[in-house]
C-alpha cells in the first residue's frame, strides 16, 4: 500500500482508456473491473472481469506499451494505483512481487491462448459449456447465476446465439435452466462430454 495510492471509482466510471500511455500498475482492492473494447460501429466486447487482488497494466511498466483495453468500474471499486517509478522500486525491494507478477501474467496469457483456441475450433454451445465448467471449477457450485445477456457479453456473441447454445445443451441433458441461472446436474458426465467435444488434452478440475 505504501508504494501507491488507493483511488475510489464509482460504478460505471472509466479507470483508463485504450491507448493510454501513462505507465503504472493497478491492483483491485475492492469491487470488480470490466475490461473490454468497442468496435468501429460502437459495439462493446467484454474481454475480462477482474476481481479483488488481480493486477492490470504490468506491460505499461515492463514493456513501455500503451493500454490495449478500456477499464471500467463494474461496481464501486477501490483501485491501488502504483506509478512506474514506484513499481520499479516495489519490484526491487520486494522480490516476491516479481514472482507474483510473472505468475499472474503467465496465467493471463494461458487464458487468452485457450480462449483464442476455443473461438477458432469450437462451436458456440461447446464454448458456452466450457465457460460454465470453468466457473464451476472456480466456485465449486453447480448452479451458475448468470443471465443469457451476461453469458453473451462474456463470450462476445449475440444473445440469440447463447439462447440456441443453451437449448442444445439442455436437449443433451447437460444443463437445466431457471430464471437468471444455469444448473449443471451431473458434473462428472458434463466434464466427460466436454472432453470428448474439445478434441484436445483432458480438462482438469484444477483451473
PDB file of C-alpha atoms in Angstrom:
ATOM      1  CA  UNK A   1       0.000   0.000   0.000  1.00  0.00           C
ATOM      2  CA  UNK A   2       2.815   2.425   0.768  1.00  0.00           C
ATOM      3  CA  UNK A   3       4.033   2.369  -2.830  1.00  0.00           C
ATOM      4  CA  UNK A   4       0.825   3.727  -4.324  1.00  0.00           C
ATOM      5  CA  UNK A   5      -2.472   5.452  -3.726  1.00  0.00           C
ATOM      6  CA  UNK A   6      -5.957   3.993  -3.390  1.00  0.00           C
ATOM      7  CA  UNK A   7      -8.456   5.681  -5.705  1.00  0.00           C
ATOM      8  CA  UNK A   8     -12.214   5.208  -5.462  1.00  0.00           C
ATOM      9  CA  UNK A   9     -14.048   4.660  -8.747  1.00  0.00           C
ATOM     10  CA  UNK A  10     -17.876   4.835  -8.665  1.00  0.00           C
ATOM     11  CA  UNK A  11     -19.975   2.382 -10.646  1.00  0.00           C
ATOM     12  CA  UNK A  12     -19.524   2.922 -14.399  1.00  0.00           C
ATOM     13  CA  UNK A  13     -16.563   5.285 -14.146  1.00  0.00           C
ATOM     14  CA  UNK A  14     -13.613   4.960 -16.513  1.00  0.00           C
ATOM     15  CA  UNK A  15     -10.363   3.774 -14.952  1.00  0.00           C
ATOM     16  CA  UNK A  16      -8.365   4.089 -18.146  1.00  0.00           C
ATOM     17  CA  UNK A  17      -8.882   4.129 -21.925  1.00  0.00           C
ATOM     18  CA  UNK A  18      -7.444   2.007 -24.682  1.00  0.00           C
ATOM     19  CA  UNK A  19      -4.299   3.734 -25.942  1.00  0.00           C
ATOM     20  CA  UNK A  20      -3.424   5.459 -22.661  1.00  0.00           C
ATOM     21  CA  UNK A  21       0.345   5.617 -22.309  1.00  0.00           C
ATOM     22  CA  UNK A  22       0.769   6.615 -18.677  1.00  0.00           C
ATOM     23  CA  UNK A  23       2.699   3.706 -17.135  1.00  0.00           C
ATOM     24  CA  UNK A  24       1.762   2.084 -13.871  1.00  0.00           C
ATOM     25  CA  UNK A  25       0.122  -0.973 -12.383  1.00  0.00           C
ATOM     26  CA  UNK A  26      -3.338  -1.177 -10.859  1.00  0.00           C
ATOM     27  CA  UNK A  27      -4.482  -3.633  -8.197  1.00  0.00           C
ATOM     28  CA  UNK A  28      -8.152  -4.265  -7.429  1.00  0.00           C
ATOM     29  CA  UNK A  29      -8.639  -3.714  -3.686  1.00  0.00           C
ATOM     30  CA  UNK A  30     -12.448  -3.990  -3.685  1.00  0.00           C
ATOM     31  CA  UNK A  31     -15.167  -4.375  -6.285  1.00  0.00           C
ATOM     32  CA  UNK A  32     -14.769  -5.581  -9.868  1.00  0.00           C
ATOM     33  CA  UNK A  33     -13.323  -4.080 -13.047  1.00  0.00           C
ATOM     34  CA  UNK A  34     -14.688  -4.735 -16.517  1.00  0.00           C
ATOM     35  CA  UNK A  35     -12.115  -4.809 -19.312  1.00  0.00           C
ATOM     36  CA  UNK A  36     -13.132  -4.634 -22.966  1.00  0.00           C
ATOM     37  CA  UNK A  37     -13.176  -2.697 -26.231  1.00  0.00           C
ATOM     38  CA  UNK A  38     -15.566  -1.113 -28.719  1.00  0.00           C
ATOM     39  CA  UNK A  39     -15.539  -1.835 -32.434  1.00  0.00           C
ATOM     40  CA  UNK A  40     -15.815   0.822 -35.134  1.00  0.00           C
ATOM     41  CA  UNK A  41     -19.626   0.604 -35.015  1.00  0.00           C
ATOM     42  CA  UNK A  42     -19.784   1.121 -31.267  1.00  0.00           C
ATOM     43  CA  UNK A  43     -20.443  -2.485 -30.229  1.00  0.00           C
ATOM     44  CA  UNK A  44     -18.794  -3.403 -26.941  1.00  0.00           C
ATOM     45  CA  UNK A  45     -16.857  -6.644 -26.475  1.00  0.00           C
ATOM     46  CA  UNK A  46     -16.026  -7.812 -22.968  1.00  0.00           C
ATOM     47  CA  UNK A  47     -12.552  -9.294 -22.525  1.00  0.00           C
ATOM     48  CA  UNK A  48     -12.390  -9.979 -18.780  1.00  0.00           C
ATOM     49  CA  UNK A  49     -13.791  -9.169 -15.371  1.00  0.00           C
ATOM     50  CA  UNK A  50     -11.096  -8.595 -12.754  1.00  0.00           C
ATOM     51  CA  UNK A  51     -11.730  -9.142  -9.061  1.00  0.00           C
ATOM     52  CA  UNK A  52     -10.012  -8.413  -5.761  1.00  0.00           C
ATOM     53  CA  UNK A  53      -6.248  -8.985  -5.868  1.00  0.00           C
ATOM     54  CA  UNK A  54      -5.985  -9.028  -9.651  1.00  0.00           C
ATOM     55  CA  UNK A  55      -3.440  -6.772 -11.339  1.00  0.00           C
ATOM     56  CA  UNK A  56      -3.520  -4.974 -14.677  1.00  0.00           C
ATOM     57  CA  UNK A  57      -1.217  -2.608 -16.547  1.00  0.00           C
ATOM     58  CA  UNK A  58       2.013  -4.543 -15.989  1.00  0.00           C
ATOM     59  CA  UNK A  59       3.134  -4.250 -19.611  1.00  0.00           C
ATOM     60  CA  UNK A  60       2.935  -0.446 -19.476  1.00  0.00           C
ATOM     61  CA  UNK A  61       5.789  -0.577 -16.957  1.00  0.00           C
ATOM     62  CA  UNK A  62       7.680  -3.703 -18.023  1.00  0.00           C
ATOM     63  CA  UNK A  63       7.499  -3.140 -21.792  1.00  0.00           C
ATOM     64  CA  UNK A  64       6.546   0.537 -22.220  1.00  0.00           C
ATOM     65  CA  UNK A  65       3.409  -0.408 -24.178  1.00  0.00           C
ATOM     66  CA  UNK A  66       0.114   1.520 -24.256  1.00  0.00           C
ATOM     67  CA  UNK A  67      -3.108   0.207 -22.741  1.00  0.00           C
ATOM     68  CA  UNK A  68      -4.859  -2.295 -25.012  1.00  0.00           C
ATOM     69  CA  UNK A  69      -8.329  -2.123 -23.419  1.00  0.00           C
ATOM     70  CA  UNK A  70     -10.785   0.172 -21.713  1.00  0.00           C
ATOM     71  CA  UNK A  71     -11.194  -0.495 -17.990  1.00  0.00           C
ATOM     72  CA  UNK A  72     -14.456   0.461 -16.259  1.00  0.00           C
ATOM     73  CA  UNK A  73     -15.634   0.071 -12.657  1.00  0.00           C
ATOM     74  CA  UNK A  74     -18.281  -2.667 -12.661  1.00  0.00           C
ATOM     75  CA  UNK A  75     -19.397  -1.520  -9.218  1.00  0.00           C
ATOM     76  CA  UNK A  76     -17.985   0.867  -6.628  1.00  0.00           C
ATOM     77  CA  UNK A  77     -14.286  -0.025  -6.771  1.00  0.00           C
ATOM     78  CA  UNK A  78     -11.141   0.749  -4.869  1.00  0.00           C
ATOM     79  CA  UNK A  79      -8.019   0.512  -7.027  1.00  0.00           C
ATOM     80  CA  UNK A  80      -4.462   0.752  -5.751  1.00  0.00           C
ATOM     81  CA  UNK A  81      -2.620   2.775  -8.406  1.00  0.00           C
ATOM     82  CA  UNK A  82       1.183   2.478  -8.432  1.00  0.00           C
ATOM     83  CA  UNK A  83       3.168   4.636 -10.879  1.00  0.00           C
ATOM     84  CA  UNK A  84       6.122   3.395 -12.921  1.00  0.00           C
ATOM     85  CA  UNK A  85       8.878   4.700 -10.621  1.00  0.00           C
ATOM     86  CA  UNK A  86       7.236   3.257  -7.527  1.00  0.00           C
ATOM     87  CA  UNK A  87       6.531  -0.030  -9.323  1.00  0.00           C
ATOM     88  CA  UNK A  88      10.230  -0.484 -10.133  1.00  0.00           C
ATOM     89  CA  UNK A  89      11.052   0.369  -6.528  1.00  0.00           C
ATOM     90  CA  UNK A  90       8.479  -2.152  -5.311  1.00  0.00           C
ATOM     91  CA  UNK A  91       9.878  -4.912  -7.539  1.00  0.00           C
ATOM     92  CA  UNK A  92      13.405  -4.126  -6.350  1.00  0.00           C
ATOM     93  CA  UNK A  93      12.588  -4.020  -2.654  1.00  0.00           C
ATOM     94  CA  UNK A  94      10.110  -6.919  -2.525  1.00  0.00           C
ATOM     95  CA  UNK A  95      11.311  -9.653  -4.931  1.00  0.00           C
ATOM     96  CA  UNK A  96       8.290 -11.863  -4.159  1.00  0.00           C
ATOM     97  CA  UNK A  97       6.161  -9.375  -6.079  1.00  0.00           C
ATOM     98  CA  UNK A  98       8.177 -10.122  -9.214  1.00  0.00           C
ATOM     99  CA  UNK A  99       7.337 -13.818  -8.891  1.00  0.00           C
ATOM    100  CA  UNK A 100       3.681 -12.957  -8.328  1.00  0.00           C
ATOM    101  CA  UNK A 101       3.514 -10.708 -11.398  1.00  0.00           C
ATOM    102  CA  UNK A 102       5.272 -13.297 -13.556  1.00  0.00           C
ATOM    103  CA  UNK A 103       2.810 -15.988 -12.490  1.00  0.00           C
ATOM    104  CA  UNK A 104      -0.113 -13.594 -12.959  1.00  0.00           C
ATOM    105  CA  UNK A 105       0.995 -12.739 -16.496  1.00  0.00           C
ATOM    106  CA  UNK A 106       1.553 -16.413 -17.318  1.00  0.00           C
ATOM    107  CA  UNK A 107      -1.963 -17.320 -16.126  1.00  0.00           C
ATOM    108  CA  UNK A 108      -3.484 -14.477 -18.122  1.00  0.00           C
ATOM    109  CA  UNK A 109      -1.582 -15.475 -21.277  1.00  0.00           C
ATOM    110  CA  UNK A 110      -2.698 -19.072 -20.780  1.00  0.00           C
ATOM    111  CA  UNK A 111      -6.342 -17.965 -20.549  1.00  0.00           C
ATOM    112  CA  UNK A 112      -6.039 -15.769 -23.647  1.00  0.00           C
ATOM    113  CA  UNK A 113      -4.480 -18.563 -25.738  1.00  0.00           C
ATOM    114  CA  UNK A 114      -7.070 -21.052 -24.501  1.00  0.00           C
ATOM    115  CA  UNK A 115      -9.913 -18.667 -25.363  1.00  0.00           C
ATOM    116  CA  UNK A 116      -8.449 -17.945 -28.805  1.00  0.00           C
ATOM    117  CA  UNK A 117      -8.252 -21.669 -29.484  1.00  0.00           C
ATOM    118  CA  UNK A 118     -11.875 -22.093 -28.384  1.00  0.00           C
ATOM    119  CA  UNK A 119     -13.081 -19.352 -30.752  1.00  0.00           C
ATOM    120  CA  UNK A 120     -11.177 -20.897 -33.667  1.00  0.00           C
ATOM    121  CA  UNK A 121     -12.128 -24.545 -33.108  1.00  0.00           C
ATOM    122  CA  UNK A 122     -15.300 -24.918 -31.073  1.00  0.00           C
ATOM    123  CA  UNK A 123     -18.968 -24.262 -31.891  1.00  0.00           C
ATOM    124  CA  UNK A 124     -20.771 -21.795 -29.644  1.00  0.00           C
ATOM    125  CA  UNK A 125     -22.571 -24.373 -27.497  1.00  0.00           C
ATOM    126  CA  UNK A 126     -19.254 -26.074 -26.664  1.00  0.00           C
ATOM    127  CA  UNK A 127     -17.643 -22.715 -25.891  1.00  0.00           C
ATOM    128  CA  UNK A 128     -20.536 -21.985 -23.539  1.00  0.00           C
ATOM    129  CA  UNK A 129     -20.277 -25.410 -21.925  1.00  0.00           C
ATOM    130  CA  UNK A 130     -16.579 -24.900 -21.327  1.00  0.00           C
ATOM    131  CA  UNK A 131     -17.126 -21.435 -19.859  1.00  0.00           C
ATOM    132  CA  UNK A 132     -19.787 -22.749 -17.465  1.00  0.00           C
ATOM    133  CA  UNK A 133     -17.451 -25.564 -16.453  1.00  0.00           C
ATOM    134  CA  UNK A 134     -14.646 -23.106 -15.720  1.00  0.00           C
ATOM    135  CA  UNK A 135     -16.983 -21.099 -13.477  1.00  0.00           C
ATOM    136  CA  UNK A 136     -17.928 -24.309 -11.675  1.00  0.00           C
ATOM    137  CA  UNK A 137     -14.246 -25.102 -11.131  1.00  0.00           C
ATOM    138  CA  UNK A 138     -13.682 -21.649  -9.629  1.00  0.00           C
ATOM    139  CA  UNK A 139     -16.782 -21.510  -7.425  1.00  0.00           C
ATOM    140  CA  UNK A 140     -17.352 -25.245  -6.749  1.00  0.00           C
ATOM    141  CA  UNK A 141     -21.036 -24.539  -7.369  1.00  0.00           C
ATOM    142  CA  UNK A 142     -23.245 -26.411  -9.840  1.00  0.00           C
ATOM    143  CA  UNK A 143     -25.696 -23.508 -10.078  1.00  0.00           C
ATOM    144  CA  UNK A 144     -24.325 -20.560 -12.043  1.00  0.00           C
ATOM    145  CA  UNK A 145     -26.262 -17.322 -11.593  1.00  0.00           C
ATOM    146  CA  UNK A 146     -25.746 -15.596 -14.945  1.00  0.00           C
ATOM    147  CA  UNK A 147     -28.403 -14.383 -17.369  1.00  0.00           C
ATOM    148  CA  UNK A 148     -28.293 -15.093 -21.092  1.00  0.00           C
ATOM    149  CA  UNK A 149     -27.277 -11.497 -21.835  1.00  0.00           C
ATOM    150  CA  UNK A 150     -24.428 -11.829 -19.301  1.00  0.00           C
ATOM    151  CA  UNK A 151     -23.188 -15.017 -20.955  1.00  0.00           C
ATOM    152  CA  UNK A 152     -23.448 -13.432 -24.413  1.00  0.00           C
ATOM    153  CA  UNK A 153     -21.409 -10.455 -23.266  1.00  0.00           C
ATOM    154  CA  UNK A 154     -18.707 -12.621 -21.716  1.00  0.00           C
ATOM    155  CA  UNK A 155     -18.360 -14.868 -24.763  1.00  0.00           C
ATOM    156  CA  UNK A 156     -18.614 -11.996 -27.249  1.00  0.00           C
ATOM    157  CA  UNK A 157     -21.592 -13.418 -29.135  1.00  0.00           C
ATOM    158  CA  UNK A 158     -25.237 -12.423 -29.580  1.00  0.00           C
ATOM    159  CA  UNK A 159     -27.973 -13.258 -27.071  1.00  0.00           C
ATOM    160  CA  UNK A 160     -29.657 -15.292 -29.827  1.00  0.00           C
ATOM    161  CA  UNK A 161     -26.513 -17.407 -30.200  1.00  0.00           C
ATOM    162  CA  UNK A 162     -26.452 -18.044 -26.454  1.00  0.00           C
ATOM    163  CA  UNK A 163     -30.156 -18.915 -26.473  1.00  0.00           C
ATOM    164  CA  UNK A 164     -29.556 -21.516 -29.207  1.00  0.00           C
ATOM    165  CA  UNK A 165     -26.486 -22.862 -27.371  1.00  0.00           C
ATOM    166  CA  UNK A 166     -28.457 -23.255 -24.126  1.00  0.00           C
ATOM    167  CA  UNK A 167     -31.217 -25.116 -25.997  1.00  0.00           C
ATOM    168  CA  UNK A 168     -28.620 -27.538 -27.416  1.00  0.00           C
ATOM    169  CA  UNK A 169     -27.039 -28.181 -24.000  1.00  0.00           C
ATOM    170  CA  UNK A 170     -30.483 -28.609 -22.432  1.00  0.00           C
ATOM    171  CA  UNK A 171     -31.529 -31.091 -25.134  1.00  0.00           C
ATOM    172  CA  UNK A 172     -28.416 -33.128 -24.295  1.00  0.00           C
ATOM    173  CA  UNK A 173     -29.441 -33.095 -20.604  1.00  0.00           C
ATOM    174  CA  UNK A 174     -26.193 -31.385 -19.709  1.00  0.00           C
ATOM    175  CA  UNK A 175     -27.818 -28.365 -18.075  1.00  0.00           C
ATOM    176  CA  UNK A 176     -31.123 -27.229 -16.609  1.00  0.00           C
ATOM    177  CA  UNK A 177     -32.206 -23.616 -16.739  1.00  0.00           C
ATOM    178  CA  UNK A 178     -34.081 -21.409 -14.316  1.00  0.00           C
ATOM    179  CA  UNK A 179     -34.689 -17.680 -14.151  1.00  0.00           C
ATOM    180  CA  UNK A 180     -31.287 -15.972 -14.377  1.00  0.00           C
ATOM    181  CA  UNK A 181     -29.300 -19.167 -13.734  1.00  0.00           C
ATOM    182  CA  UNK A 182     -27.974 -22.393 -15.235  1.00  0.00           C
ATOM    183  CA  UNK A 183     -27.690 -25.681 -13.303  1.00  0.00           C
ATOM    184  CA  UNK A 184     -25.247 -28.485 -14.127  1.00  0.00           C
ATOM    185  CA  UNK A 185     -26.961 -31.589 -12.647  1.00  0.00           C
ATOM    186  CA  UNK A 186     -24.150 -34.133 -13.185  1.00  0.00           C
ATOM    187  CA  UNK A 187     -20.708 -32.543 -13.274  1.00  0.00           C
ATOM    188  CA  UNK A 188     -18.830 -35.804 -13.987  1.00  0.00           C
ATOM    189  CA  UNK A 189     -20.964 -36.584 -17.026  1.00  0.00           C
ATOM    190  CA  UNK A 190     -20.696 -32.944 -18.076  1.00  0.00           C
ATOM    191  CA  UNK A 191     -16.877 -32.963 -17.872  1.00  0.00           C
ATOM    192  CA  UNK A 192     -16.688 -36.241 -19.815  1.00  0.00           C
ATOM    193  CA  UNK A 193     -18.884 -34.850 -22.596  1.00  0.00           C
ATOM    194  CA  UNK A 194     -16.873 -31.637 -22.707  1.00  0.00           C
ATOM    195  CA  UNK A 195     -13.582 -33.518 -23.023  1.00  0.00           C
ATOM    196  CA  UNK A 196     -14.994 -35.516 -25.933  1.00  0.00           C
ATOM    197  CA  UNK A 197     -16.161 -32.343 -27.690  1.00  0.00           C
ATOM    198  CA  UNK A 198     -12.951 -30.384 -27.137  1.00  0.00           C
ATOM    199  CA  UNK A 199     -10.786 -32.867 -29.002  1.00  0.00           C
ATOM    200  CA  UNK A 200      -7.603 -31.984 -27.095  1.00  0.00           C
ATOM    201  CA  UNK A 201      -5.994 -32.934 -23.788  1.00  0.00           C
ATOM    202  CA  UNK A 202      -8.495 -33.659 -20.984  1.00  0.00           C
ATOM    203  CA  UNK A 203      -9.695 -30.736 -18.913  1.00  0.00           C
ATOM    204  CA  UNK A 204      -8.585 -30.589 -15.305  1.00  0.00           C
ATOM    205  CA  UNK A 205     -10.835 -29.845 -12.357  1.00  0.00           C
ATOM    206  CA  UNK A 206      -7.978 -27.682 -11.041  1.00  0.00           C
ATOM    207  CA  UNK A 207      -8.466 -24.491 -13.059  1.00  0.00           C
TER     208      UNK A 207
END
